[in-house]
PDB file of C-alpha atoms and ligand atoms in Angstrom:
ATOM      1  CA  MET I  76     127.078  98.844 120.864  1.00  0.00           C
ATOM      2  CA  LEU I  77     124.535  99.248 118.308  1.00  0.00           C
ATOM      3  CA  SER I  78     124.006 102.622 117.184  1.00  0.00           C
ATOM      4  CA  TYR I  79     122.045 101.752 113.819  1.00  0.00           C
ATOM      5  CA  ARG I  80     118.174 101.911 114.064  1.00  0.00           C
ATOM      6  CA  HIS I  81     116.389 100.853 111.037  1.00  0.00           C
ATOM      7  CA  SER I  82     113.602 103.602 111.877  1.00  0.00           C
ATOM      8  CA  PHE I  83     115.501 106.181 110.209  1.00  0.00           C
ATOM      9  CA  HIS I  84     115.859 104.443 106.943  1.00  0.00           C
ATOM     10  CA  ALA I  85     112.457 102.339 106.928  1.00  0.00           C
ATOM     11  CA  GLY I  86     110.499 102.713 103.474  1.00  0.00           C
ATOM     12  CA  ASN I  87     113.224 104.078 101.551  1.00  0.00           C
ATOM     13  CA  PHE I  88     114.302 102.937  98.066  1.00  0.00           C
ATOM     14  CA  ALA I  89     116.382 100.344  99.377  1.00  0.00           C
ATOM     15  CA  ASP I  90     113.530  98.811 101.610  1.00  0.00           C
ATOM     16  CA  VAL I  91     111.601  98.923  98.343  1.00  0.00           C
ATOM     17  CA  LEU I  92     113.722  96.730  96.543  1.00  0.00           C
ATOM     18  CA  LYS I  93     114.645  94.343  99.800  1.00  0.00           C
ATOM     19  CA  HIS I  94     110.992  94.037 100.422  1.00  0.00           C
ATOM     20  CA  LEU I  95     109.576  93.436  96.966  1.00  0.00           C
ATOM     21  CA  THR I  96     112.407  90.773  96.304  1.00  0.00           C
ATOM     22  CA  LEU I  97     111.620  89.137  99.578  1.00  0.00           C
ATOM     23  CA  GLN I  98     107.802  89.169  98.772  1.00  0.00           C
ATOM     24  CA  ARG I  99     108.354  87.377  95.154  1.00  0.00           C
ATOM     25  CA  ILE I 100     110.729  84.763  96.579  1.00  0.00           C
ATOM     26  CA  LEU I 101     108.145  83.819  99.226  1.00  0.00           C
ATOM     27  CA  ASN I 102     105.505  84.038  96.699  1.00  0.00           C
ATOM     28  CA  TYR I 103     106.810  81.404  94.774  1.00  0.00           C
ATOM     29  CA  LEU I 104     108.061  79.145  97.758  1.00  0.00           C
ATOM     30  CA  THR I 105     104.588  78.979  99.340  1.00  0.00           C
ATOM     31  CA  GLN I 106     103.070  77.518  95.779  1.00  0.00           C
ATOM     32  CA  LYS I 107     104.032  74.017  97.535  1.00  0.00           C
ATOM     33  CA  SER I 108     102.163  73.057 100.416  1.00  0.00           C
ATOM     34  CA  LYS I 109     105.414  71.363 102.244  1.00  0.00           C
ATOM     35  CA  PRO I 110     106.246  73.607 105.311  1.00  0.00           C
ATOM     36  CA  LEU I 111     108.801  76.550 104.656  1.00  0.00           C
ATOM     37  CA  VAL I 112     111.303  77.836 107.396  1.00  0.00           C
ATOM     38  CA  TYR I 113     111.943  81.734 107.173  1.00  0.00           C
ATOM     39  CA  VAL I 114     115.012  82.617 109.040  1.00  0.00           C
ATOM     40  CA  ASP I 115     115.724  86.541 109.398  1.00  0.00           C
ATOM     41  CA  SER I 116     119.669  87.138 110.701  1.00  0.00           C
ATOM     42  CA  HIS I 117     118.709  90.643 111.547  1.00  0.00           C
ATOM     43  CA  ALA I 118     114.913  91.338 111.597  1.00  0.00           C
ATOM     44  CA  GLY I 119     114.553  95.014 113.116  1.00  0.00           C
ATOM     45  CA  ALA I 120     111.691  95.969 115.077  1.00  0.00           C
ATOM     46  CA  GLY I 121     109.072  94.631 112.550  1.00  0.00           C
ATOM     47  CA  GLY I 122     107.165  97.986 111.697  1.00  0.00           C
ATOM     48  CA  TYR I 123     108.045 101.379 111.824  1.00  0.00           C
ATOM     49  CA  GLN I 124     106.023 104.845 112.254  1.00  0.00           C
ATOM     50  CA  LEU I 125     106.832 107.042 109.640  1.00  0.00           C
ATOM     51  CA  THR I 126     105.295 109.870 111.529  1.00  0.00           C
ATOM     52  CA  SER I 127     108.102 109.342 114.286  1.00  0.00           C
ATOM     53  CA  ALA I 128     111.025 111.699 114.922  1.00  0.00           C
ATOM     54  CA  GLU I 129     113.732 109.474 113.794  1.00  0.00           C
ATOM     55  CA  ALA I 130     111.558 108.592 110.489  1.00  0.00           C
ATOM     56  CA  GLN I 131     110.853 112.195 109.776  1.00  0.00           C
ATOM     57  CA  LYS I 132     114.427 113.371 110.524  1.00  0.00           C
ATOM     58  CA  THR I 133     115.622 111.944 107.366  1.00  0.00           C
ATOM     59  CA  ALA I 134     112.470 111.400 105.577  1.00  0.00           C
ATOM     60  CA  GLU I 135     114.253 108.777 103.635  1.00  0.00           C
ATOM     61  CA  TYR I 136     110.879 107.139 103.275  1.00  0.00           C
ATOM     62  CA  GLN I 137     109.594 110.101 100.745  1.00  0.00           C
ATOM     63  CA  GLN I 138     112.407 109.124  97.911  1.00  0.00           C
ATOM     64  CA  GLY I 139     111.105 105.345  98.339  1.00  0.00           C
ATOM     65  CA  ILE I 140     107.666 104.023  99.289  1.00  0.00           C
ATOM     66  CA  GLY I 141     106.346 107.630  99.330  1.00  0.00           C
ATOM     67  CA  ARG I 142     106.685 107.848  95.668  1.00  0.00           C
ATOM     68  CA  LEU I 143     104.691 104.907  95.105  1.00  0.00           C
ATOM     69  CA  TRP I 144     102.204 105.259  97.505  1.00  0.00           C
ATOM     70  CA  GLN I 145      98.500 105.186  96.160  1.00  0.00           C
ATOM     71  CA  ARG I 146      99.735 105.493  92.561  1.00  0.00           C
ATOM     72  CA  ASP I 147      97.452 104.147  89.874  1.00  0.00           C
ATOM     73  CA  ASP I 148     100.062 103.365  87.286  1.00  0.00           C
ATOM     74  CA  LEU I 149     102.230 100.892  89.095  1.00  0.00           C
ATOM     75  CA  PRO I 150     103.607  97.637  87.605  1.00  0.00           C
ATOM     76  CA  GLU I 151     101.485  94.607  88.278  1.00  0.00           C
ATOM     77  CA  LEU I 152     104.173  93.274  90.912  1.00  0.00           C
ATOM     78  CA  LEU I 153     104.948  96.543  92.398  1.00  0.00           C
ATOM     79  CA  ALA I 154     101.385  96.985  93.040  1.00  0.00           C
ATOM     80  CA  GLU I 155     101.175  93.708  95.031  1.00  0.00           C
ATOM     81  CA  TYR I 156     104.251  95.074  97.246  1.00  0.00           C
ATOM     82  CA  CYS I 157     102.217  98.163  97.715  1.00  0.00           C
ATOM     83  CA  GLN I 158      99.023  96.568  98.804  1.00  0.00           C
ATOM     84  CA  LEU I 159     100.876  94.811 101.737  1.00  0.00           C
ATOM     85  CA  VAL I 160     102.274  98.182 102.744  1.00  0.00           C
ATOM     86  CA  MET I 161      98.413  99.369 102.548  1.00  0.00           C
ATOM     87  CA  GLN I 162      97.454  96.350 104.743  1.00  0.00           C
ATOM     88  CA  PHE I 163     100.267  97.685 107.609  1.00  0.00           C
ATOM     89  CA  ASN I 164      98.534 100.894 107.074  1.00  0.00           C
ATOM     90  CA  ASN I 165      94.881  99.213 107.855  1.00  0.00           C
ATOM     91  CA  GLN I 166      93.948 100.512 104.206  1.00  0.00           C
ATOM     92  CA  GLN I 167      93.968 104.179 105.444  1.00  0.00           C
ATOM     93  CA  PRO I 168      94.750 106.587 102.935  1.00  0.00           C
ATOM     94  CA  GLN I 169      97.504 108.353 104.719  1.00  0.00           C
ATOM     95  CA  LEU I 170     101.139 106.466 104.637  1.00  0.00           C
ATOM     96  CA  ARG I 171     101.753 106.632 108.125  1.00  0.00           C
ATOM     97  CA  ARG I 172     103.400 103.080 108.828  1.00  0.00           C
ATOM     98  CA  TYR I 173     106.182 100.872 106.830  1.00  0.00           C
ATOM     99  CA  PRO I 174     106.423  97.232 107.621  1.00  0.00           C
ATOM    100  CA  GLY I 175     109.668  95.203 108.065  1.00  0.00           C
ATOM    101  CA  SER I 176     110.743  91.956 106.693  1.00  0.00           C
ATOM    102  CA  PRO I 177     109.699  89.839 109.338  1.00  0.00           C
ATOM    103  CA  TRP I 178     105.723  91.251 109.024  1.00  0.00           C
ATOM    104  CA  ILE I 179     106.162  91.117 105.090  1.00  0.00           C
ATOM    105  CA  ALA I 180     107.211  87.526 105.623  1.00  0.00           C
ATOM    106  CA  ALA I 181     104.444  86.610 107.962  1.00  0.00           C
ATOM    107  CA  GLN I 182     101.786  87.822 105.577  1.00  0.00           C
ATOM    108  CA  CYS I 183     103.179  85.994 102.720  1.00  0.00           C
ATOM    109  CA  LEU I 184     103.579  82.730 104.701  1.00  0.00           C
ATOM    110  CA  ARG I 185     101.181  80.020 105.852  1.00  0.00           C
ATOM    111  CA  GLU I 186      99.790  78.364 108.777  1.00  0.00           C
ATOM    112  CA  GLN I 187     102.563  75.397 108.371  1.00  0.00           C
ATOM    113  CA  ASP I 188     105.360  77.503 108.090  1.00  0.00           C
ATOM    114  CA  LYS I 189     107.798  78.889 110.993  1.00  0.00           C
ATOM    115  CA  LEU I 190     109.556  82.168 111.461  1.00  0.00           C
ATOM    116  CA  PHE I 191     112.981  82.320 113.485  1.00  0.00           C
ATOM    117  CA  LEU I 192     113.780  86.417 113.948  1.00  0.00           C
ATOM    118  CA  HIS I 193     116.994  87.508 115.372  1.00  0.00           C
ATOM    119  CA  GLU I 194     117.579  90.928 116.502  1.00  0.00           C
ATOM    120  CA  LEU I 195     120.212  92.141 118.699  1.00  0.00           C
ATOM    121  CA  HIS I 196     118.994  95.422 119.626  1.00  0.00           C
ATOM    122  CA  PRO I 197     116.919  95.035 123.136  1.00  0.00           C
ATOM    123  CA  LYS I 198     114.208  98.107 122.183  1.00  0.00           C
ATOM    124  CA  ASP I 199     113.667  96.575 118.735  1.00  0.00           C
ATOM    125  CA  SER I 200     113.695  92.899 119.825  1.00  0.00           C
ATOM    126  CA  GLN I 201     111.172  93.994 122.366  1.00  0.00           C
ATOM    127  CA  THR I 202     108.973  95.775 119.540  1.00  0.00           C
ATOM    128  CA  LEU I 203     109.259  92.769 117.660  1.00  0.00           C
ATOM    129  CA  THR I 204     108.158  90.102 120.510  1.00  0.00           C
ATOM    130  CA  GLU I 205     105.128  92.552 120.677  1.00  0.00           C
ATOM    131  CA  LEU I 206     104.312  92.556 117.164  1.00  0.00           C
ATOM    132  CA  PHE I 207     104.065  88.659 116.954  1.00  0.00           C
ATOM    133  CA  ARG I 208     103.027  88.143 120.354  1.00  0.00           C
ATOM    134  CA  LYS I 209      99.911  86.139 119.364  1.00  0.00           C
ATOM    135  CA  ASP I 210     101.416  84.806 116.212  1.00  0.00           C
ATOM    136  CA  ARG I 211     102.540  81.136 117.113  1.00  0.00           C
ATOM    137  CA  ARG I 212     104.612  80.618 113.985  1.00  0.00           C
ATOM    138  CA  CYS I 213     106.932  83.065 115.047  1.00  0.00           C
ATOM    139  CA  LYS I 214     110.016  82.845 117.390  1.00  0.00           C
ATOM    140  CA  VAL I 215     111.763  86.049 118.323  1.00  0.00           C
ATOM    141  CA  ILE I 216     115.588  85.453 119.313  1.00  0.00           C
ATOM    142  CA  ALA I 217     117.285  88.258 121.145  1.00  0.00           C
ATOM    143  CA  ALA I 218     120.533  87.265 120.037  1.00  0.00           C
ATOM    144  CA  ASP I 219     123.457  87.528 117.264  1.00  0.00           C
ATOM    145  CA  GLY I 220     121.863  86.291 113.912  1.00  0.00           C
ATOM    146  CA  PHE I 221     124.983  85.649 112.362  1.00  0.00           C
ATOM    147  CA  LYS I 222     125.842  82.876 114.716  1.00  0.00           C
ATOM    148  CA  GLY I 223     122.229  81.661 115.412  1.00  0.00           C
ATOM    149  CA  SER I 224     120.530  81.356 111.947  1.00  0.00           C
ATOM    150  CA  LEU I 225     122.830  78.234 111.095  1.00  0.00           C
ATOM    151  CA  GLY I 226     121.122  76.227 113.737  1.00  0.00           C
ATOM    152  CA  PHE I 227     117.852  76.142 111.847  1.00  0.00           C
ATOM    153  CA  PHE I 228     119.497  74.567 108.622  1.00  0.00           C
ATOM    154  CA  PRO I 229     118.689  72.358 107.100  1.00  0.00           C
ATOM    155  CA  PRO I 230     115.084  72.477 108.181  1.00  0.00           C
ATOM    156  CA  THR I 231     113.220  69.039 108.420  1.00  0.00           C
ATOM    157  CA  SER I 232     111.156  69.787 105.326  1.00  0.00           C
ATOM    158  CA  ARG I 233     114.127  70.754 103.346  1.00  0.00           C
ATOM    159  CA  ARG I 234     112.463  73.769 102.022  1.00  0.00           C
ATOM    160  CA  GLY I 235     113.478  77.498 103.592  1.00  0.00           C
ATOM    161  CA  LEU I 236     114.772  80.838 102.981  1.00  0.00           C
ATOM    162  CA  LEU I 237     117.423  82.731 105.040  1.00  0.00           C
ATOM    163  CA  LEU I 238     117.239  86.690 104.658  1.00  0.00           C
ATOM    164  CA  ILE I 239     120.583  88.632 105.879  1.00  0.00           C
ATOM    165  CA  ASP I 240     119.999  92.256 106.303  1.00  0.00           C
ATOM    166  CA  PRO I 241     122.917  93.411 108.483  1.00  0.00           C
ATOM    167  CA  SER I 242     123.198  97.491 109.005  1.00  0.00           C
ATOM    168  CA  TYR I 243     127.016  96.979 107.965  1.00  0.00           C
ATOM    169  CA  GLU I 244     128.157  99.521 110.838  1.00  0.00           C
ATOM    170  CA  ILE I 245     130.758  97.375 111.711  1.00  0.00           C
ATOM    171  CA  LYS I 246     133.232  96.909 108.461  1.00  0.00           C
ATOM    172  CA  ASP I 247     133.538  93.135 109.388  1.00  0.00           C
ATOM    173  CA  ASP I 248     129.921  92.737 108.283  1.00  0.00           C
ATOM    174  CA  TYR I 249     130.956  92.339 104.681  1.00  0.00           C
ATOM    175  CA  GLN I 250     133.197  89.478 105.537  1.00  0.00           C
ATOM    176  CA  LYS I 251     130.668  88.095 108.155  1.00  0.00           C
ATOM    177  CA  VAL I 252     127.736  87.831 105.397  1.00  0.00           C
ATOM    178  CA  VAL I 253     130.280  85.828 102.844  1.00  0.00           C
ATOM    179  CA  THR I 254     130.756  83.285 106.009  1.00  0.00           C
ATOM    180  CA  LEU I 255     127.160  82.940 106.888  1.00  0.00           C
ATOM    181  CA  ILE I 256     126.077  82.511 102.996  1.00  0.00           C
ATOM    182  CA  SER I 257     129.285  79.589 102.718  1.00  0.00           C
ATOM    183  CA  GLU I 258     128.005  77.916 105.995  1.00  0.00           C
ATOM    184  CA  ALA I 259     124.496  77.850 105.365  1.00  0.00           C
ATOM    185  CA  HIS I 260     124.963  76.620 101.887  1.00  0.00           C
ATOM    186  CA  LYS I 261     127.003  73.916 103.048  1.00  0.00           C
ATOM    187  CA  ARG I 262     124.164  72.807 105.685  1.00  0.00           C
ATOM    188  CA  PHE I 263     121.591  73.244 103.015  1.00  0.00           C
ATOM    189  CA  ALA I 264     122.618  73.194  99.663  1.00  0.00           C
ATOM    190  CA  THR I 265     119.130  73.656  98.049  1.00  0.00           C
ATOM    191  CA  GLY I 266     117.983  76.393 100.328  1.00  0.00           C
ATOM    192  CA  CYS I 267     117.281  80.010  99.242  1.00  0.00           C
ATOM    193  CA  ILE I 268     119.480  82.734 100.820  1.00  0.00           C
ATOM    194  CA  ALA I 269     118.647  86.188 100.069  1.00  0.00           C
ATOM    195  CA  LEU I 270     121.407  88.956 101.091  1.00  0.00           C
ATOM    196  CA  TRP I 271     121.126  92.505 100.977  1.00  0.00           C
ATOM    197  CA  TYR I 272     123.733  95.152 100.311  1.00  0.00           C
ATOM    198  CA  PRO I 273     124.250  98.797 100.195  1.00  0.00           C
ATOM    199  CA  VAL I 274     126.597 100.430  97.799  1.00  0.00           C
ATOM    200  CA  VAL I 275     128.526 103.094  99.604  1.00  0.00           C
ATOM    201  CA  ASP I 276     132.068 102.127  98.487  1.00  0.00           C
ATOM    202  CA  ARG I 277     131.645 100.201  95.362  1.00  0.00           C
ATOM    203  CA  TYR I 278     135.237  98.523  95.903  1.00  0.00           C
ATOM    204  CA  ARG I 279     133.656  96.555  98.959  1.00  0.00           C
ATOM    205  CA  ILE I 280     130.742  95.312  96.699  1.00  0.00           C
ATOM    206  CA  ASN I 281     133.076  94.256  93.629  1.00  0.00           C
ATOM    207  CA  GLN I 282     134.702  92.492  96.296  1.00  0.00           C
ATOM    208  CA  LEU I 283     131.769  90.837  97.836  1.00  0.00           C
ATOM    209  CA  GLU I 284     130.855  89.648  94.254  1.00  0.00           C
ATOM    210  CA  LYS I 285     134.232  88.541  93.822  1.00  0.00           C
ATOM    211  CA  GLN I 286     134.052  86.129  97.120  1.00  0.00           C
ATOM    212  CA  LEU I 287     130.869  84.928  95.940  1.00  0.00           C
ATOM    213  CA  GLN I 288     131.836  83.992  92.616  1.00  0.00           C
ATOM    214  CA  ASP I 289     134.962  82.375  93.813  1.00  0.00           C
ATOM    215  CA  SER I 290     133.129  80.513  96.756  1.00  0.00           C
ATOM    216  CA  GLY I 291     132.003  77.438  94.850  1.00  0.00           C
ATOM    217  CA  ILE I 292     128.408  78.084  95.147  1.00  0.00           C
ATOM    218  CA  GLN I 293     126.169  78.007  92.015  1.00  0.00           C
ATOM    219  CA  ASN I 294     123.275  79.692  90.863  1.00  0.00           C
ATOM    220  CA  ILE I 295     123.664  83.123  92.479  1.00  0.00           C
ATOM    221  CA  GLN I 296     121.584  86.197  91.086  1.00  0.00           C
ATOM    222  CA  LEU I 297     121.913  89.683  91.595  1.00  0.00           C
ATOM    223  CA  PHE I 298     119.765  92.839  91.370  1.00  0.00           C
ATOM    224  CA  GLU I 299     120.578  96.300  92.088  1.00  0.00           C
ATOM    225  CA  LEU I 300     118.305  99.420  92.296  1.00  0.00           C
ATOM    226  CA  GLY I 301     120.548 102.945  92.011  1.00  0.00           C
ATOM    227  CA  GLN I 302     119.541 106.456  92.979  1.00  0.00           C
ATOM    228  CA  ARG I 303     122.541 107.973  91.855  1.00  0.00           C
ATOM    229  CA  HIS I 304     126.045 107.131  90.137  1.00  0.00           C
ATOM    230  CA  ASP I 305     128.494 106.141  92.374  1.00  0.00           C
ATOM    231  CA  ASN I 306     130.071 108.767  94.183  1.00  0.00           C
ATOM    232  CA  ASN I 307     131.953 109.730  97.844  1.00  0.00           C
ATOM    233  CA  HIS I 308     129.454 112.309  98.611  1.00  0.00           C
ATOM    234  CA  PHE I 309     126.055 110.875  99.246  1.00  0.00           C
ATOM    235  CA  GLY I 310     126.628 107.921 101.343  1.00  0.00           C
ATOM    236  CA  MET I 311     124.506 105.276  99.950  1.00  0.00           C
ATOM    237  CA  THR I 312     123.861 105.754  96.347  1.00  0.00           C
ATOM    238  CA  SER I 313     122.259 102.102  95.497  1.00  0.00           C
ATOM    239  CA  SER I 314     121.535  98.968  97.100  1.00  0.00           C
ATOM    240  CA  GLY I 315     121.037  95.454  95.819  1.00  0.00           C
ATOM    241  CA  MET I 316     120.026  91.745  96.555  1.00  0.00           C
ATOM    242  CA  ILE I 317     122.155  88.915  96.201  1.00  0.00           C
ATOM    243  CA  VAL I 318     120.228  85.642  95.831  1.00  0.00           C
ATOM    244  CA  VAL I 319     121.274  82.066  96.067  1.00  0.00           C
ATOM    245  CA  ASN I 320     118.958  79.544  94.503  1.00  0.00           C
ATOM    246  CA  PRO I 321     116.805  81.955  93.424  1.00  0.00           C
ATOM    247  CA  PRO I 322     112.870  80.779  92.173  1.00  0.00           C
ATOM    248  CA  TRP I 323     113.103  80.557  88.631  1.00  0.00           C
ATOM    249  CA  THR I 324     110.695  83.088  88.274  1.00  0.00           C
ATOM    250  CA  LEU I 325     112.416  85.845  90.065  1.00  0.00           C
ATOM    251  CA  LYS I 326     114.861  87.234  87.601  1.00  0.00           C
ATOM    252  CA  ALA I 327     111.660  87.944  85.215  1.00  0.00           C
ATOM    253  CA  ASP I 328     109.518  89.371  88.162  1.00  0.00           C
ATOM    254  CA  LEU I 329     112.167  91.808  89.152  1.00  0.00           C
ATOM    255  CA  GLU I 330     113.064  92.775  85.388  1.00  0.00           C
ATOM    256  CA  SER I 331     109.261  93.563  85.214  1.00  0.00           C
ATOM    257  CA  THR I 332     109.487  96.369  87.737  1.00  0.00           C
ATOM    258  CA  LEU I 333     113.230  97.533  88.069  1.00  0.00           C
ATOM    259  CA  PRO I 334     113.166  99.815  84.996  1.00  0.00           C
ATOM    260  CA  TRP I 335     110.056 101.447  85.816  1.00  0.00           C
ATOM    261  CA  LEU I 336     111.170 101.592  89.881  1.00  0.00           C
ATOM    262  CA  SER I 337     114.978 103.083  88.499  1.00  0.00           C
ATOM    263  CA  HIS I 338     113.321 105.813  86.510  1.00  0.00           C
ATOM    264  CA  GLU I 339     110.787 106.587  89.436  1.00  0.00           C
ATOM    265  CA  LEU I 340     113.030 106.637  92.387  1.00  0.00           C
ATOM    266  CA  GLY I 341     116.233 107.407  90.786  1.00  0.00           C
ATOM    267  CA  MET I 342     117.682 111.213  90.390  1.00  0.00           C
ATOM    268  CA  THR I 343     117.262 112.716  86.901  1.00  0.00           C
ATOM    269  CA  GLY I 344     119.078 110.888  84.447  1.00  0.00           C
ATOM    270  CA  GLU I 345     120.905 108.980  87.215  1.00  0.00           C
ATOM    271  CA  GLY I 346     118.774 105.969  88.224  1.00  0.00           C
ATOM    272  CA  TYR I 347     119.898 102.476  87.098  1.00  0.00           C
ATOM    273  CA  TYR I 348     119.329  98.868  87.666  1.00  0.00           C
ATOM    274  CA  ARG I 349     121.393  95.797  87.273  1.00  0.00           C
ATOM    275  CA  SER I 350     120.060  92.549  86.908  1.00  0.00           C
ATOM    276  CA  GLU I 351     122.724  89.563  86.630  1.00  0.00           C
ATOM    277  CA  GLN I 352     123.108  85.776  87.024  1.00  0.00           C
ATOM    278  CA  LEU I 353     126.494  86.338  89.321  1.00  0.00           C
ATOM    279  CA  VAL I 354     127.223  82.542  88.902  1.00  0.00           C
ATOM    280  CA  ALA I 355     125.623  80.041  86.507  1.00  0.00           C
ATOM    281  CA  GLU I 356     123.228  77.424  87.649  1.00  0.00           C
TER     282      GLU I 356
HETATM  283  C1  SAM N 653     118.738  96.882 108.516  1.00  0.00           C
HETATM  284  S1  SAM N 653     118.112  96.502 110.018  1.00  0.00           S
HETATM  285  C2  SAM N 653     117.082  95.320 109.654  1.00  0.00           C
HETATM  286  C3  SAM N 653     115.929  95.849 108.557  1.00  0.00           C
HETATM  287  C4  SAM N 653     114.869  94.780 108.501  1.00  0.00           C
HETATM  288  N1  SAM N 653     115.753  93.031 107.975  1.00  0.00           N
HETATM  289  C5  SAM N 653     113.818  94.979 107.420  1.00  0.00           C
HETATM  290  O1  SAM N 653     114.144  94.716 106.533  1.00  0.00           O
HETATM  291  O2  SAM N 653     112.763  95.250 107.884  1.00  0.00           O
HETATM  292  C6  SAM N 653     119.500  95.659 110.940  1.00  0.00           C
HETATM  293  C7  SAM N 653     119.021  95.084 112.137  1.00  0.00           C
HETATM  294  O3  SAM N 653     119.995  94.485 112.654  1.00  0.00           O
HETATM  295  C8  SAM N 653     120.218  94.278 114.051  1.00  0.00           C
HETATM  296  N2  SAM N 653     121.225  94.022 114.067  1.00  0.00           N
HETATM  297  C9  SAM N 653     122.737  94.427 114.264  1.00  0.00           C
HETATM  298  N3  SAM N 653     123.649  93.325 114.486  1.00  0.00           N
HETATM  299  C10 SAM N 653     123.119  92.234 114.937  1.00  0.00           C
HETATM  300  C11 SAM N 653     123.278  90.802 114.727  1.00  0.00           C
HETATM  301  N4  SAM N 653     124.551  90.620 115.330  1.00  0.00           N
HETATM  302  N5  SAM N 653     122.376  89.949 114.867  1.00  0.00           N
HETATM  303  C12 SAM N 653     120.861  90.086 115.074  1.00  0.00           C
HETATM  304  N6  SAM N 653     120.471  91.729 114.752  1.00  0.00           N
HETATM  305  C13 SAM N 653     121.591  92.305 114.906  1.00  0.00           C
HETATM  306  C14 SAM N 653     120.123  95.945 114.058  1.00  0.00           C
HETATM  307  O4  SAM N 653     119.806  96.380 115.357  1.00  0.00           O
HETATM  308  C15 SAM N 653     119.045  96.276 113.041  1.00  0.00           C
HETATM  309  O5  SAM N 653     117.639  96.425 113.891  1.00  0.00           O
END
């Protein structure tokens, strides 16, 4: 039973870090003309109405994209990310819609690239299918992305990105992401893998980091953006991205925006960021 719906959370501070990181990775990977395969293990609906009852109920986007929207003092790379969101809003002055990872990836990718998008929720997979009905590069797969993603690796072009972005509503997900990363890396050792994680219980994230450090996989970076200090009262206090085989430009790219972002999106005196080489090259 899937109860998580991303429409309640679209455009929040966690999406900002996730989608900025995705854009920076694809910006780098598309510099070579060889075809690229993008696999999204948990794709969501592809786009969200911020005017919907779900989005308005929590209004999480107001503490995320809402704080960046149409500011003229954004760091350069954050302005590029906001440009994508504006494109999704048809360049209208009001923020009404927020794009999901598949749409952002589809914008960054080229004619020769392919997207394989897993989404298990029947309604969201249908919305996603409709969104990409005319895009021949995209295939929506209404099945379990933990299982299905591995089938696309290694791609024949030997160039690809796997985005792993589960809802973690089932606690098993913390273990499943480690297994998926290890299996994907076994099949495609040079591929880029990006994992999103929420900090609700720091103990789980410490364990996740330790498991990856002990996995034998090299060259792993971690980026985290915190709204509040760790505590047990506010649900998700921060979130992060763990990237295997990151582009060599990624750390500097994100470090050019994270100090600013943590100041602007963090609670007064509590916003913070991490940018670490979790495992050496
Ligand atoms: C955090 S959301 C994805 C958001 C999306 N990646 C984005 O950035 O726009 C997680 C999604 O995974 C879906 N889901 C949950 N378990 C799944 C599974 N085993 N395989 C594929 N999708 C799953 C949920 O229905 C939900 O839409």
